[in-house]
Amino acid sequence: MAMEIRLPVARQRLPESLDRDTQKHLVVPGDTITTDTGFMRGHGTYMGDEKLIASVAGSVERVNKLICVKALKTRYNGEVGDIVVGRITEVQQKRWKVETNSRLDSVLLLSSMNLPGGELRRRSAEDELAMRDFLREGDLISAEVQAVFSDGAVSLHTRSLKYGKLGQGVLVQVSPSLVKRQKTHFHDLPCGASVILGNNGFIWIYPTPEQREEEVGGFIANLEPVPLSDREVISRLRNCIVALVAQKMMLFDTSLLYCYEASLSHQIKDILKPEIMEEIVMETRQRLLEQEG
Amino acid sequence: MKETPLSNCERRFLLRAIEEKKRLDGRQTYDYRNIKISFGTDYGCCIVELGKTRVLGQVSCELVSPKLNRATEGILFFNLELSQMAAPAFEPGRQSDLLVKLNRLLERCLRNSKCIDTESLCVVAGEKVWQIRVDLHLLNHDGNIIDAASIAAIVALCHFRRPDVSVQGDEITLYALEERDPVPLSIHHMPICISFAFFQQGTYLLVDPNEREERVMDGLLVIAMNKHREICTIQSSGGIMLLQDQVLRCSKIAGVKVAEITELIQKALENDKRVRKEGGKFGFAESIANQRITAFKMEKAPVDTSDVEEKAEEIIAEADPPSEAVSKPVLWTPGTAQIGEGIESSWGDLEEEEDEDEGGSDDVTILDSVKMETEDQNVGDHITDDTPIVLSDSEEDEIIILEPGENPKKTRIQANNSKQEKASSKKAIRKKKKKKKAAKILLF
């Protein structure tokens, strides 16, 4: 049996960006952003003796007169319309508590959940008692943010049939700042798997379902065994995501696809090795730049 | 911070592994993790590590007036704290349930069992007694806090020395540490808690659960025992229903475990006493090893591989020929025989190995075995044909001359040189040994 032995070596820093017209202004907590008092201070900053100082580690964003610092590693801050993937932690009286990697647990009200069959009716006492049959502790769901409470807690809804309980697949947890905001977060990748890029940093990879079942409304989890080829595609995608995250690349469907194609020449488990990660991500970056310019 | 919930698949994995009698860290059902006891410079200070769970114990004493209804007894005070560095879920206000339960259990184990002689703590009856205070801090939570805490408490108490006191009439003299040697506490026996975790409504049992196992367990049984096999405390929590023989079995296991742990404690205490007497260095700085892995920079060093080829050939040439498995030649027709199999590889199910797609080693062996197969097949095909095979002039080959009725001598096929160079020399030797031999036959 062959055994691999690896020795630690100082890693080469990759050239930061192959094209970057505007260099990002990176700050750490305590750094002075500007001494000009004409700016309004946004999130991630505070005023300290006539200077604007950063309170989080991240990049400075400026919109006209508003300066804010967007942190690199944060908890998820909900905004209306975001797609999130969350895990049920509690079943309470008329709602579920969902864990979405934010500062407070998110809330999924029973009235915001679409009943099986897609019918619209008033939620009765029987529905309340049957809550645990729909979703129990530990289940994964995909949902959309309906509202944000004043303390920052997020209220979710699964009113469309594309949201609901998730079946078999792989969950990858990344920092929310790495998920690019796009028109749609549900992608069917041509390589043979589907992916949900949750804005809260939870990424769900699952085998593409053959037909869309419209009547069910996302409650019955498909528990048929997944064929090996699908499982390999899903594992490869998961490792690609880990590689992209390690190199701090933004995650969206194109970058994921390019990374997948770049990784096809390696074995799935080799993608996790640092040098192969660098190689694959370099190639992905090249292709993305070519595609843009 | 609230605890991140355990995912369903992880929970199922843990339970299934337990059903198959497998634990994540490779222990057996009744195995304890490694227990390490280290002492500080002060008397009565110790750190106990049960695997990764760490508890710091510190004993201190003070002269106070006794309780009114117990005028001749000293006072014992136990306090266990779950520090915030032990686990992210521990917050100043949040851990009340667990904290109360652990504290109560510890008190019952140590106070109600009367392991410490409180009468000896009395200085002047009704006026001055010693108050012994045991403070335990949980430094890291990796499961089974109660066991580690009870060991830390009893070790700290055994290690502790209180200042010497003498009473002359109405005068009490408290001697400082420099004047007279401090006096150890009088301890009758050492009660130690042993935890048993139950899964699947009492079907499966594990001793010393770690943090993951504690999250998926159904119930917990704690038995506090001393080495004389006296049960000091027994507590069952979690609402599981235990049968009588299960409890008896657990108490037997606890007896064995307590004996081992007590021996370990005695050894540690004696070690420390010896080191202090000899004047050697003692304290945390000496006993807790430096466990940091420091990253270091390594420049690229060129490796000279020019002589690897020669070395490999040397080793192969000097190696003994593979042990000959004498197999009878199979006579197909007069003049055609076959030695060895050479048709199908019998190295186990290759299909299953391909399915797993695991380590590179598997891939390598698959490739090799596939290569072997094809190679053998080629030669096998040759043999079943009637075409004569050309013999090479190489010295490595032994020639077989097959005449009907004679015993053929053995032969070795000269392997592909390229294959040997690629693989390591050790592997090459093994490959040669494993290779199926097909005979080169000279036909008459």
Tab-separated table of N, CA, C and O in Angstrom, chain A residues 1-4 7-10 12 75 87-90 97 99 105 136-140 173 228 232 267-269, chain B residues 1-9 296-300 354-365 427 430:
chain	number	residue	atom	x	y	z
A	1	MET	N	0.853	-1.193	0.000
A	1	MET	CA	0.000	0.000	0.000
A	1	MET	C	0.882	1.234	0.000
A	1	MET	O	1.849	1.293	0.736
A	2	ALA	N	0.565	2.193	-0.812
A	2	ALA	CA	1.395	3.394	-0.893
A	2	ALA	C	0.929	4.391	0.154
A	2	ALA	O	-0.244	4.521	0.424
A	3	MET	N	1.876	5.064	0.752
A	3	MET	CA	1.541	6.045	1.762
A	3	MET	C	2.151	7.372	1.369
A	3	MET	O	3.274	7.409	0.894
A	4	GLU	N	1.409	8.441	1.578
A	4	GLU	CA	1.908	9.746	1.181
A	4	GLU	C	2.393	10.486	2.400
A	4	GLU	O	1.699	10.554	3.404
A	7	LEU	N	5.525	17.296	3.721
A	7	LEU	CA	6.232	18.138	4.679
A	7	LEU	C	5.714	19.556	4.549
A	7	LEU	O	5.380	20.003	3.462
A	8	PRO	N	5.669	20.298	5.657
A	8	PRO	CA	5.197	21.676	5.550
A	8	PRO	C	6.266	22.555	4.912
A	8	PRO	O	7.448	22.430	5.201
A	9	VAL	N	5.799	23.442	4.049
A	9	VAL	CA	6.705	24.357	3.363
A	9	VAL	C	6.005	25.702	3.320
A	9	VAL	O	4.785	25.746	3.197
A	10	ALA	N	6.759	26.770	3.421
A	10	ALA	CA	6.126	28.083	3.356
A	10	ALA	C	5.465	28.235	2.002
A	10	ALA	O	6.074	27.987	0.971
A	12	GLN	N	3.855	29.859	-1.271
A	12	GLN	CA	4.097	31.051	-2.079
A	12	GLN	C	2.842	31.880	-2.111
A	12	GLN	O	1.753	31.351	-2.275
A	75	ARG	N	-20.871	37.168	10.438
A	75	ARG	CA	-22.088	36.391	10.490
A	75	ARG	C	-23.003	36.944	9.399
A	75	ARG	O	-22.819	38.064	8.932
A	87	ARG	N	-30.973	25.315	9.006
A	87	ARG	CA	-31.278	24.068	9.704
A	87	ARG	C	-32.223	24.360	10.852
A	87	ARG	O	-32.024	25.309	11.602
A	88	ILE	N	-33.264	23.547	10.977
A	88	ILE	CA	-34.256	23.764	12.044
A	88	ILE	C	-33.620	23.390	13.372
A	88	ILE	O	-33.072	22.298	13.526
A	89	THR	N	-33.670	24.309	14.336
A	89	THR	CA	-33.133	24.000	15.661
A	89	THR	C	-34.241	23.772	16.680
A	89	THR	O	-34.063	23.011	17.611
A	90	GLU	N	-35.369	24.457	16.537
A	90	GLU	CA	-36.433	24.307	17.529
A	90	GLU	C	-37.782	24.325	16.843
A	90	GLU	O	-37.941	24.977	15.809
A	97	LYS	N	-37.630	27.721	14.648
A	97	LYS	CA	-36.403	28.501	14.747
A	97	LYS	C	-35.372	27.850	13.834
A	97	LYS	O	-35.148	26.643	13.904
A	99	GLU	N	-31.497	27.893	12.109
A	99	GLU	CA	-30.126	28.377	12.289
A	99	GLU	C	-29.558	28.737	10.928
A	99	GLU	O	-29.501	27.901	10.035
A	105	ASP	N	-31.052	33.467	15.831
A	105	ASP	CA	-31.726	32.433	15.048
A	105	ASP	C	-32.838	33.053	14.214
A	105	ASP	O	-33.572	33.921	14.680
A	136	ARG	N	-38.867	18.876	11.393
A	136	ARG	CA	-38.445	18.626	12.757
A	136	ARG	C	-37.017	19.111	12.971
A	136	ARG	O	-36.382	19.563	12.039
A	137	GLU	N	-36.512	19.015	14.180
A	137	GLU	CA	-35.174	19.516	14.491
A	137	GLU	C	-34.133	18.763	13.678
A	137	GLU	O	-34.133	17.550	13.628
A	138	GLY	N	-33.253	19.516	13.053
A	138	GLY	CA	-32.181	18.895	12.283
A	138	GLY	C	-32.436	18.901	10.788
A	138	GLY	O	-31.529	18.610	10.019
A	139	ASP	N	-33.660	19.247	10.362
A	139	ASP	CA	-33.945	19.271	8.928
A	139	ASP	C	-33.320	20.493	8.284
A	139	ASP	O	-33.193	21.544	8.894
A	140	LEU	N	-32.973	20.365	7.003
A	140	LEU	CA	-32.446	21.494	6.248
A	140	LEU	C	-33.530	22.039	5.343
A	140	LEU	O	-34.272	21.271	4.730
A	173	GLN	N	-20.308	24.912	4.426
A	173	GLN	CA	-20.504	26.169	5.144
A	173	GLN	C	-19.320	27.081	4.875
A	173	GLN	O	-18.185	26.727	5.187
A	228	LEU	N	-23.621	6.349	-8.211
A	228	LEU	CA	-22.228	6.681	-7.888
A	228	LEU	C	-21.718	7.857	-8.692
A	228	LEU	O	-21.009	8.716	-8.191
A	232	GLU	N	-20.034	11.233	-7.248
A	232	GLU	CA	-18.676	11.703	-7.544
A	232	GLU	C	-18.700	13.155	-7.983
A	232	GLU	O	-17.851	13.951	-7.586
A	267	GLN	N	-7.549	13.855	-9.377
A	267	GLN	CA	-8.479	13.011	-8.637
A	267	GLN	C	-9.208	13.862	-7.614
A	267	GLN	O	-8.717	14.902	-7.198
A	268	ILE	N	-10.377	13.395	-7.228
A	268	ILE	CA	-11.224	14.206	-6.362
A	268	ILE	C	-10.514	14.548	-5.063
A	268	ILE	O	-10.535	15.673	-4.578
A	269	LYS	N	-9.841	13.558	-4.485
A	269	LYS	CA	-9.239	13.839	-3.183
A	269	LYS	C	-7.995	14.711	-3.307
A	269	LYS	O	-7.587	15.361	-2.365
B	1	MET	N	-22.763	32.032	23.127
B	1	MET	CA	-23.064	31.615	21.752
B	1	MET	C	-23.819	30.307	21.818
B	1	MET	O	-23.419	29.410	22.545
B	2	LYS	N	-24.844	30.173	21.019
B	2	LYS	CA	-25.607	28.941	21.085
B	2	LYS	C	-24.820	27.830	20.384
B	2	LYS	O	-24.120	28.063	19.413
B	3	GLU	N	-25.011	26.621	20.861
B	3	GLU	CA	-24.290	25.493	20.257
B	3	GLU	C	-24.761	25.259	18.838
B	3	GLU	O	-25.955	25.266	18.586
B	4	THR	N	-23.823	24.999	17.922
B	4	THR	CA	-24.276	24.685	16.566
B	4	THR	C	-24.938	23.312	16.598
B	4	THR	O	-24.384	22.372	17.156
B	5	PRO	N	-26.103	23.176	16.005
B	5	PRO	CA	-26.814	21.882	16.090
B	5	PRO	C	-26.066	20.809	15.322
B	5	PRO	O	-25.403	21.083	14.328
B	6	LEU	N	-26.176	19.604	15.815
B	6	LEU	CA	-25.526	18.474	15.173
B	6	LEU	C	-26.352	18.071	13.964
B	6	LEU	O	-27.561	17.948	14.055
B	7	SER	N	-25.707	17.864	12.819
B	7	SER	CA	-26.490	17.532	11.633
B	7	SER	C	-27.013	16.108	11.744
B	7	SER	O	-26.450	15.269	12.440
B	8	ASN	N	-28.092	15.841	11.014
B	8	ASN	CA	-28.721	14.524	11.095
B	8	ASN	C	-27.775	13.422	10.681
B	8	ASN	O	-27.756	12.345	11.288
B	9	CYS	N	-27.005	13.677	9.638
B	9	CYS	CA	-26.158	12.581	9.163
B	9	CYS	C	-25.045	12.292	10.148
B	9	CYS	O	-24.647	11.140	10.317
B	296	PHE	N	7.542	25.963	10.299
B	296	PHE	CA	8.902	26.406	9.977
B	296	PHE	C	9.039	26.537	8.475
B	296	PHE	O	8.328	25.916	7.711
B	297	LYS	N	9.965	27.356	8.120
B	297	LYS	CA	10.191	27.599	6.701
B	297	LYS	C	11.208	26.594	6.204
B	297	LYS	O	12.237	26.365	6.835
B	298	MET	N	10.919	26.034	5.057
B	298	MET	CA	11.888	25.104	4.496
B	298	MET	C	12.130	25.494	3.060
B	298	MET	O	11.193	25.559	2.278
B	299	GLU	N	13.366	25.755	2.732
B	299	GLU	CA	13.639	26.098	1.341
B	299	GLU	C	13.603	24.842	0.506
B	299	GLU	O	13.800	23.742	0.998
B	300	LYS	N	13.425	25.055	-0.764
B	300	LYS	CA	13.413	23.902	-1.676
B	300	LYS	C	14.815	23.336	-1.751
B	300	LYS	O	15.763	24.045	-2.028
B	354	GLU	N	-12.954	-0.368	-7.031
B	354	GLU	CA	-13.125	0.762	-7.947
B	354	GLU	C	-14.246	1.654	-7.478
B	354	GLU	O	-14.232	2.842	-7.637
B	355	ASP	N	-15.247	1.037	-6.844
B	355	ASP	CA	-16.391	1.824	-6.388
B	355	ASP	C	-15.987	2.889	-5.406
B	355	ASP	O	-16.471	3.994	-5.415
B	356	GLU	N	-15.069	2.533	-4.484
B	356	GLU	CA	-14.847	3.439	-3.364
B	356	GLU	C	-14.105	4.688	-3.776
B	356	GLU	O	-14.322	5.741	-3.252
B	357	ASP	N	-13.175	4.540	-4.717
B	357	ASP	CA	-12.446	5.728	-5.179
B	357	ASP	C	-11.769	6.421	-4.014
B	357	ASP	O	-11.816	7.618	-3.837
B	358	GLU	N	-11.138	5.599	-3.188
B	358	GLU	CA	-10.588	6.146	-1.954
B	358	GLU	C	-9.188	6.701	-2.150
B	358	GLU	O	-8.990	7.589	-2.912
B	359	GLY	N	-8.267	6.095	-1.410
B	359	GLY	CA	-6.932	6.671	-1.415
B	359	GLY	C	-6.216	6.357	-2.713
B	359	GLY	O	-6.606	5.502	-3.485
B	360	GLY	N	-5.174	7.069	-2.905
B	360	GLY	CA	-4.387	6.830	-4.103
B	360	GLY	C	-3.816	5.431	-4.107
B	360	GLY	O	-3.594	4.850	-5.139
B	361	SER	N	-3.588	4.913	-2.885
B	361	SER	CA	-3.007	3.577	-2.810
B	361	SER	C	-3.915	2.586	-3.513
B	361	SER	O	-3.466	1.719	-4.241
B	362	ASP	N	-5.212	2.743	-3.290
B	362	ASP	CA	-6.136	1.814	-3.933
B	362	ASP	C	-6.023	1.919	-5.434
B	362	ASP	O	-5.978	0.926	-6.131
B	363	ASP	N	-5.960	3.167	-5.895
B	363	ASP	CA	-5.868	3.325	-7.348
B	363	ASP	C	-4.620	2.670	-7.868
B	363	ASP	O	-4.631	2.017	-8.897
B	364	VAL	N	-3.539	2.872	-7.116
B	364	VAL	CA	-2.274	2.329	-7.612
B	364	VAL	C	-2.366	0.823	-7.695
B	364	VAL	O	-1.980	0.211	-8.664
B	365	THR	N	-2.919	0.213	-6.628
B	365	THR	CA	-2.963	-1.253	-6.657
B	365	THR	C	-3.909	-1.726	-7.735
B	365	THR	O	-3.683	-2.734	-8.367
B	427	LYS	N	8.633	-2.153	-3.355
B	427	LYS	CA	7.412	-2.548	-4.032
B	427	LYS	C	7.726	-3.540	-5.136
B	427	LYS	O	6.986	-4.464	-5.379
B	430	ARG	N	8.076	-6.953	-3.827
B	430	ARG	CA	6.790	-7.547	-3.481
B	430	ARG	C	6.029	-7.935	-4.723
B	430	ARG	O	5.390	-8.960	-4.786
